[in-house]
Amino acid sequence: GDSVTQMEGPVTLSEEAFLTINCTYTATGYPSLFWYVQYPGEGLQLLLKATKADDKGSNKGFEATYRKETTSFHLEKGSVQVSDSAVYFCALRERTALIFGKGTTLSVSS
Amino acid sequence: NAGVTQTPKFQVLKTGQSMTLQCAQDMNHEYMSWYRQDPGMGLRLIHYSVGAGITDQGEVPNGYNVSRSTTEDFPLRLLSAAPSQTSVYFCASIFSPQGGTEAFFGQGTRLTVV
């Protein structure tokens, strides 16, 4: 079945550092891809998404590009802030539901 | 338009007790699903539904039952709670506008089984 693999954390960065969180997927066809963020004690928030190959999703300084050739959707941000500390989930749309990766915890220190 | 409403937000059960987690959406979405979130495991699909009267198992269905008698409601039942079911549960609904995907999540239920 479809699956998502994302880099394990935790990822610890200093403020203003560059962030990359790797995500690769296995799927039949070309699913929609998503990044969700979960701040401590809160629910899931959609961060960005892409629906077809070469699409770039972006939001709040975060970006991810749908790479069909490498089946990847890596999350990047040029300069992280303390407020970006959270758990990040990569996900894909299988026909009937979303399939999630295991999540990557990001901790940013000042 | 309230989105996805999930109740309760918190619940403590004793081993062997039963309960139902409620999930309702007012957006007329066909697809609904239940997930559990555990540390280091991400969100794992428990059950899903593609419409009223149609449900199917996800990755971790054991110990849970679902039904979908209406488009709006998709309750999750624990018939005999076990400590291994201590988790945070999320309900979601999905629809596909013009081939895209919009997903809506409830606020979650934190369940503790003692």
PDB file of N, CA and C in Angstrom, chain B residues 39-101:
ATOM      1  N   PRO B  39       3.236   8.688  20.229  1.00  0.00           N
ATOM      2  CA  PRO B  39       4.594   9.230  20.087  1.00  0.00           C
ATOM      3  C   PRO B  39       5.470   8.344  19.206  1.00  0.00           C
ATOM      4  N   GLY B  40       6.119   8.968  18.229  1.00  0.00           N
ATOM      5  CA  GLY B  40       7.023   8.248  17.356  1.00  0.00           C
ATOM      6  C   GLY B  40       6.358   7.409  16.282  1.00  0.00           C
ATOM      7  N   MET B  41       5.018   7.379  16.289  1.00  0.00           N
ATOM      8  CA  MET B  41       4.290   6.532  15.330  1.00  0.00           C
ATOM      9  C   MET B  41       3.498   7.353  14.319  1.00  0.00           C
ATOM     10  N   GLY B  42       3.455   8.639  14.493  1.00  0.00           N
ATOM     11  CA  GLY B  42       2.675   9.467  13.593  1.00  0.00           C
ATOM     12  C   GLY B  42       1.190   9.239  13.790  1.00  0.00           C
ATOM     13  N   LEU B  43       0.430   9.496  12.745  1.00  0.00           N
ATOM     14  CA  LEU B  43      -1.006   9.237  12.767  1.00  0.00           C
ATOM     15  C   LEU B  43      -1.259   7.968  11.967  1.00  0.00           C
ATOM     16  N   ARG B  44      -1.894   7.020  12.598  1.00  0.00           N
ATOM     17  CA  ARG B  44      -2.197   5.760  11.935  1.00  0.00           C
ATOM     18  C   ARG B  44      -3.694   5.624  11.721  1.00  0.00           C
ATOM     19  N   LEU B  45      -4.047   5.163  10.539  1.00  0.00           N
ATOM     20  CA  LEU B  45      -5.441   5.080  10.142  1.00  0.00           C
ATOM     21  C   LEU B  45      -6.104   3.879  10.811  1.00  0.00           C
ATOM     22  N   ILE B  46      -7.231   4.139  11.475  1.00  0.00           N
ATOM     23  CA  ILE B  46      -7.953   3.076  12.168  1.00  0.00           C
ATOM     24  C   ILE B  46      -9.043   2.505  11.268  1.00  0.00           C
ATOM     25  N   HIS B  47      -9.983   3.348  10.893  1.00  0.00           N
ATOM     26  CA  HIS B  47     -11.072   2.996   9.993  1.00  0.00           C
ATOM     27  C   HIS B  47     -11.377   4.195   9.119  1.00  0.00           C
ATOM     28  N   TYR B  48     -12.000   3.918   7.992  1.00  0.00           N
ATOM     29  CA  TYR B  48     -12.418   5.003   7.134  1.00  0.00           C
ATOM     30  C   TYR B  48     -13.760   4.656   6.486  1.00  0.00           C
ATOM     31  N   SER B  49     -14.369   5.671   5.908  1.00  0.00           N
ATOM     32  CA  SER B  49     -15.665   5.500   5.256  1.00  0.00           C
ATOM     33  C   SER B  49     -15.702   6.322   3.978  1.00  0.00           C
ATOM     34  N   VAL B  50     -16.280   5.746   2.950  1.00  0.00           N
ATOM     35  CA  VAL B  50     -16.395   6.457   1.668  1.00  0.00           C
ATOM     36  C   VAL B  50     -17.811   6.935   1.419  1.00  0.00           C
ATOM     37  N   GLY B  51     -18.675   6.766   2.395  1.00  0.00           N
ATOM     38  CA  GLY B  51     -20.040   7.244   2.269  1.00  0.00           C
ATOM     39  C   GLY B  51     -20.932   6.537   3.259  1.00  0.00           C
ATOM     40  N   ALA B  52     -22.148   7.021   3.379  1.00  0.00           N
ATOM     41  CA  ALA B  52     -23.101   6.418   4.310  1.00  0.00           C
ATOM     42  C   ALA B  52     -23.268   4.935   4.004  1.00  0.00           C
ATOM     43  N   GLY B  53     -23.147   4.117   5.053  1.00  0.00           N
ATOM     44  CA  GLY B  53     -23.310   2.682   4.923  1.00  0.00           C
ATOM     45  C   GLY B  53     -22.076   1.925   4.482  1.00  0.00           C
ATOM     46  N   ILE B  54     -20.971   2.633   4.233  1.00  0.00           N
ATOM     47  CA  ILE B  54     -19.758   1.987   3.718  1.00  0.00           C
ATOM     48  C   ILE B  54     -18.568   2.334   4.602  1.00  0.00           C
ATOM     49  N   THR B  55     -17.993   1.308   5.231  1.00  0.00           N
ATOM     50  CA  THR B  55     -16.807   1.523   6.053  1.00  0.00           C
ATOM     51  C   THR B  55     -15.781   0.445   5.732  1.00  0.00           C
ATOM     52  N   ASP B  56     -14.542   0.710   6.099  1.00  0.00           N
ATOM     53  CA  ASP B  56     -13.488  -0.278   5.869  1.00  0.00           C
ATOM     54  C   ASP B  56     -12.375  -0.049   6.873  1.00  0.00           C
ATOM     55  N   GLN B  57     -11.539  -1.070   7.006  1.00  0.00           N
ATOM     56  CA  GLN B  57     -10.467  -1.038   7.987  1.00  0.00           C
ATOM     57  C   GLN B  57      -9.246  -0.336   7.443  1.00  0.00           C
ATOM     58  N   GLY B  58      -8.571   0.362   8.353  1.00  0.00           N
ATOM     59  CA  GLY B  58      -7.293   0.956   8.026  1.00  0.00           C
ATOM     60  C   GLY B  58      -6.153   0.108   8.533  1.00  0.00           C
ATOM     61  N   GLU B  59      -5.105   0.755   8.966  1.00  0.00           N
ATOM     62  CA  GLU B  59      -3.884   0.071   9.379  1.00  0.00           C
ATOM     63  C   GLU B  59      -4.011  -0.619  10.736  1.00  0.00           C
ATOM     64  N   VAL B  60      -4.751  -0.003  11.661  1.00  0.00           N
ATOM     65  CA  VAL B  60      -4.814  -0.509  13.044  1.00  0.00           C
ATOM     66  C   VAL B  60      -6.257  -0.610  13.523  1.00  0.00           C
ATOM     67  N   PRO B  61      -7.064  -1.490  12.952  1.00  0.00           N
ATOM     68  CA  PRO B  61      -8.489  -1.522  13.270  1.00  0.00           C
ATOM     69  C   PRO B  61      -8.878  -2.323  14.510  1.00  0.00           C
ATOM     70  N   ASN B  62      -7.977  -3.166  15.006  1.00  0.00           N
ATOM     71  CA  ASN B  62      -8.363  -4.086  16.075  1.00  0.00           C
ATOM     72  C   ASN B  62      -8.746  -3.340  17.348  1.00  0.00           C
ATOM     73  N   GLY B  63      -9.894  -3.739  17.900  1.00  0.00           N
ATOM     74  CA  GLY B  63     -10.379  -3.129  19.130  1.00  0.00           C
ATOM     75  C   GLY B  63     -11.324  -1.964  18.906  1.00  0.00           C
ATOM     76  N   TYR B  64     -11.571  -1.634  17.657  1.00  0.00           N
ATOM     77  CA  TYR B  64     -12.426  -0.491  17.317  1.00  0.00           C
ATOM     78  C   TYR B  64     -13.503  -0.897  16.308  1.00  0.00           C
ATOM     79  N   ASN B  65     -14.684  -0.327  16.493  1.00  0.00           N
ATOM     80  CA  ASN B  65     -15.756  -0.476  15.515  1.00  0.00           C
ATOM     81  C   ASN B  65     -16.227   0.886  15.056  1.00  0.00           C
ATOM     82  N   VAL B  66     -16.723   0.932  13.833  1.00  0.00           N
ATOM     83  CA  VAL B  66     -17.288   2.173  13.306  1.00  0.00           C
ATOM     84  C   VAL B  66     -18.574   1.855  12.566  1.00  0.00           C
ATOM     85  N   SER B  67     -19.355   2.882  12.350  1.00  0.00           N
ATOM     86  CA  SER B  67     -20.539   2.795  11.512  1.00  0.00           C
ATOM     87  C   SER B  67     -20.732   4.153  10.861  1.00  0.00           C
ATOM     88  N   ARG B  68     -21.474   4.177   9.771  1.00  0.00           N
ATOM     89  CA  ARG B  68     -21.746   5.439   9.074  1.00  0.00           C
ATOM     90  C   ARG B  68     -23.186   5.396   8.580  1.00  0.00           C
ATOM     91  N   SER B  69     -24.080   5.674   9.496  1.00  0.00           N
ATOM     92  CA  SER B  69     -25.504   5.623   9.145  1.00  0.00           C
ATOM     93  C   SER B  69     -25.946   6.870   8.391  1.00  0.00           C
ATOM     94  N   THR B  70     -25.244   7.975   8.582  1.00  0.00           N
ATOM     95  CA  THR B  70     -25.535   9.213   7.862  1.00  0.00           C
ATOM     96  C   THR B  70     -24.241   9.775   7.305  1.00  0.00           C
ATOM     97  N   THR B  71     -24.358  10.682   6.355  1.00  0.00           N
ATOM     98  CA  THR B  71     -23.160  11.331   5.820  1.00  0.00           C
ATOM     99  C   THR B  71     -22.447  12.147   6.893  1.00  0.00           C
ATOM    100  N   GLU B  72     -23.229  12.709   7.820  1.00  0.00           N
ATOM    101  CA  GLU B  72     -22.665  13.654   8.782  1.00  0.00           C
ATOM    102  C   GLU B  72     -21.860  12.991   9.898  1.00  0.00           C
ATOM    103  N   ASP B  73     -22.263  11.807  10.344  1.00  0.00           N
ATOM    104  CA  ASP B  73     -21.717  11.236  11.573  1.00  0.00           C
ATOM    105  C   ASP B  73     -20.875   9.991  11.321  1.00  0.00           C
ATOM    106  N   PHE B  74     -19.784   9.884  12.069  1.00  0.00           N
ATOM    107  CA  PHE B  74     -18.887   8.739  11.924  1.00  0.00           C
ATOM    108  C   PHE B  74     -18.313   8.409  13.310  1.00  0.00           C
ATOM    109  N   PRO B  75     -19.080   7.768  14.163  1.00  0.00           N
ATOM    110  CA  PRO B  75     -18.615   7.467  15.519  1.00  0.00           C
ATOM    111  C   PRO B  75     -17.639   6.290  15.557  1.00  0.00           C
ATOM    112  N   LEU B  76     -16.733   6.367  16.513  1.00  0.00           N
ATOM    113  CA  LEU B  76     -15.744   5.314  16.743  1.00  0.00           C
ATOM    114  C   LEU B  76     -16.031   4.682  18.092  1.00  0.00           C
ATOM    115  N   ARG B  77     -16.196   3.369  18.120  1.00  0.00           N
ATOM    116  CA  ARG B  77     -16.560   2.669  19.354  1.00  0.00           C
ATOM    117  C   ARG B  77     -15.423   1.796  19.845  1.00  0.00           C
ATOM    118  N   LEU B  78     -15.166   1.929  21.140  1.00  0.00           N
ATOM    119  CA  LEU B  78     -14.257   1.023  21.821  1.00  0.00           C
ATOM    120  C   LEU B  78     -15.135   0.107  22.669  1.00  0.00           C
ATOM    121  N   LEU B  79     -15.181  -1.165  22.352  1.00  0.00           N
ATOM    122  CA  LEU B  79     -16.107  -2.072  23.032  1.00  0.00           C
ATOM    123  C   LEU B  79     -15.594  -2.512  24.388  1.00  0.00           C
ATOM    124  N   SER B  80     -14.285  -2.673  24.508  1.00  0.00           N
ATOM    125  CA  SER B  80     -13.670  -3.092  25.763  1.00  0.00           C
ATOM    126  C   SER B  80     -12.279  -2.464  25.816  1.00  0.00           C
ATOM    127  N   ALA B  81     -12.209  -1.297  26.427  1.00  0.00           N
ATOM    128  CA  ALA B  81     -10.984  -0.513  26.372  1.00  0.00           C
ATOM    129  C   ALA B  81      -9.807  -1.248  27.019  1.00  0.00           C
ATOM    130  N   ALA B  82      -8.634  -1.045  26.410  1.00  0.00           N
ATOM    131  CA  ALA B  82      -7.392  -1.610  26.912  1.00  0.00           C
ATOM    132  C   ALA B  82      -6.363  -0.499  27.057  1.00  0.00           C
ATOM    133  N   PRO B  83      -5.406  -0.642  27.976  1.00  0.00           N
ATOM    134  CA  PRO B  83      -4.376   0.402  28.127  1.00  0.00           C
ATOM    135  C   PRO B  83      -3.651   0.719  26.826  1.00  0.00           C
ATOM    136  N   SER B  84      -3.535  -0.246  25.923  1.00  0.00           N
ATOM    137  CA  SER B  84      -2.868  -0.009  24.636  1.00  0.00           C
ATOM    138  C   SER B  84      -3.649   0.964  23.757  1.00  0.00           C
ATOM    139  N   GLN B  85      -4.882   1.254  24.124  1.00  0.00           N
ATOM    140  CA  GLN B  85      -5.680   2.210  23.358  1.00  0.00           C
ATOM    141  C   GLN B  85      -5.557   3.632  23.893  1.00  0.00           C
ATOM    142  N   THR B  86      -4.729   3.803  24.902  1.00  0.00           N
ATOM    143  CA  THR B  86      -4.393   5.152  25.350  1.00  0.00           C
ATOM    144  C   THR B  86      -3.703   5.879  24.202  1.00  0.00           C
ATOM    145  N   SER B  87      -4.274   6.995  23.784  1.00  0.00           N
ATOM    146  CA  SER B  87      -3.781   7.668  22.584  1.00  0.00           C
ATOM    147  C   SER B  87      -4.550   8.975  22.400  1.00  0.00           C
ATOM    148  N   VAL B  88      -4.151   9.709  21.389  1.00  0.00           N
ATOM    149  CA  VAL B  88      -4.926  10.861  20.943  1.00  0.00           C
ATOM    150  C   VAL B  88      -5.585  10.470  19.625  1.00  0.00           C
ATOM    151  N   TYR B  89      -6.885  10.688  19.551  1.00  0.00           N
ATOM    152  CA  TYR B  89      -7.656  10.275  18.386  1.00  0.00           C
ATOM    153  C   TYR B  89      -8.118  11.497  17.591  1.00  0.00           C
ATOM    154  N   PHE B  90      -7.972  11.398  16.285  1.00  0.00           N
ATOM    155  CA  PHE B  90      -8.414  12.463  15.388  1.00  0.00           C
ATOM    156  C   PHE B  90      -9.387  11.910  14.363  1.00  0.00           C
ATOM    157  N   CYS B  91     -10.424  12.674  14.123  1.00  0.00           N
ATOM    158  CA  CYS B  91     -11.370  12.390  13.058  1.00  0.00           C
ATOM    159  C   CYS B  91     -11.106  13.369  11.921  1.00  0.00           C
ATOM    160  N   ALA B  92     -11.322  12.936  10.697  1.00  0.00           N
ATOM    161  CA  ALA B  92     -11.081  13.800   9.547  1.00  0.00           C
ATOM    162  C   ALA B  92     -12.137  13.571   8.486  1.00  0.00           C
ATOM    163  N   SER B  93     -12.387  14.608   7.716  1.00  0.00           N
ATOM    164  CA  SER B  93     -13.212  14.462   6.515  1.00  0.00           C
ATOM    165  C   SER B  93     -12.458  15.055   5.339  1.00  0.00           C
ATOM    166  N   ILE B  94     -12.692  14.484   4.180  1.00  0.00           N
ATOM    167  CA  ILE B  94     -11.971  14.880   2.970  1.00  0.00           C
ATOM    168  C   ILE B  94     -12.966  15.082   1.841  1.00  0.00           C
ATOM    169  N   PHE B  95     -12.694  16.126   1.037  1.00  0.00           N
ATOM    170  CA  PHE B  95     -13.413  16.188  -0.218  1.00  0.00           C
ATOM    171  C   PHE B  95     -12.469  16.643  -1.312  1.00  0.00           C
ATOM    172  N   SER B  96     -12.911  16.489  -2.541  1.00  0.00           N
ATOM    173  CA  SER B  96     -12.020  16.700  -3.683  1.00  0.00           C
ATOM    174  C   SER B  96     -12.604  17.747  -4.615  1.00  0.00           C
ATOM    175  N   PRO B  97     -12.341  19.024  -4.336  1.00  0.00           N
ATOM    176  CA  PRO B  97     -12.826  20.063  -5.241  1.00  0.00           C
ATOM    177  C   PRO B  97     -11.996  20.110  -6.510  1.00  0.00           C
ATOM    178  N   GLN B  98     -12.614  19.906  -7.639  1.00  0.00           N
ATOM    179  CA  GLN B  98     -11.924  20.005  -8.931  1.00  0.00           C
ATOM    180  C   GLN B  98     -10.640  19.187  -8.966  1.00  0.00           C
ATOM    181  N   GLY B  99     -10.694  17.988  -8.439  1.00  0.00           N
ATOM    182  CA  GLY B  99      -9.553  17.094  -8.484  1.00  0.00           C
ATOM    183  C   GLY B  99      -8.532  17.307  -7.384  1.00  0.00           C
ATOM    184  N   GLY B 100      -8.679  18.383  -6.601  1.00  0.00           N
ATOM    185  CA  GLY B 100      -7.745  18.612  -5.513  1.00  0.00           C
ATOM    186  C   GLY B 100      -8.177  17.883  -4.261  1.00  0.00           C
ATOM    187  N   THR B 101      -7.598  18.239  -3.144  1.00  0.00           N
ATOM    188  CA  THR B 101      -7.943  17.607  -1.866  1.00  0.00           C
ATOM    189  C   THR B 101      -8.011  18.671  -0.792  1.00  0.00           C
TER     190      THR B 101
END
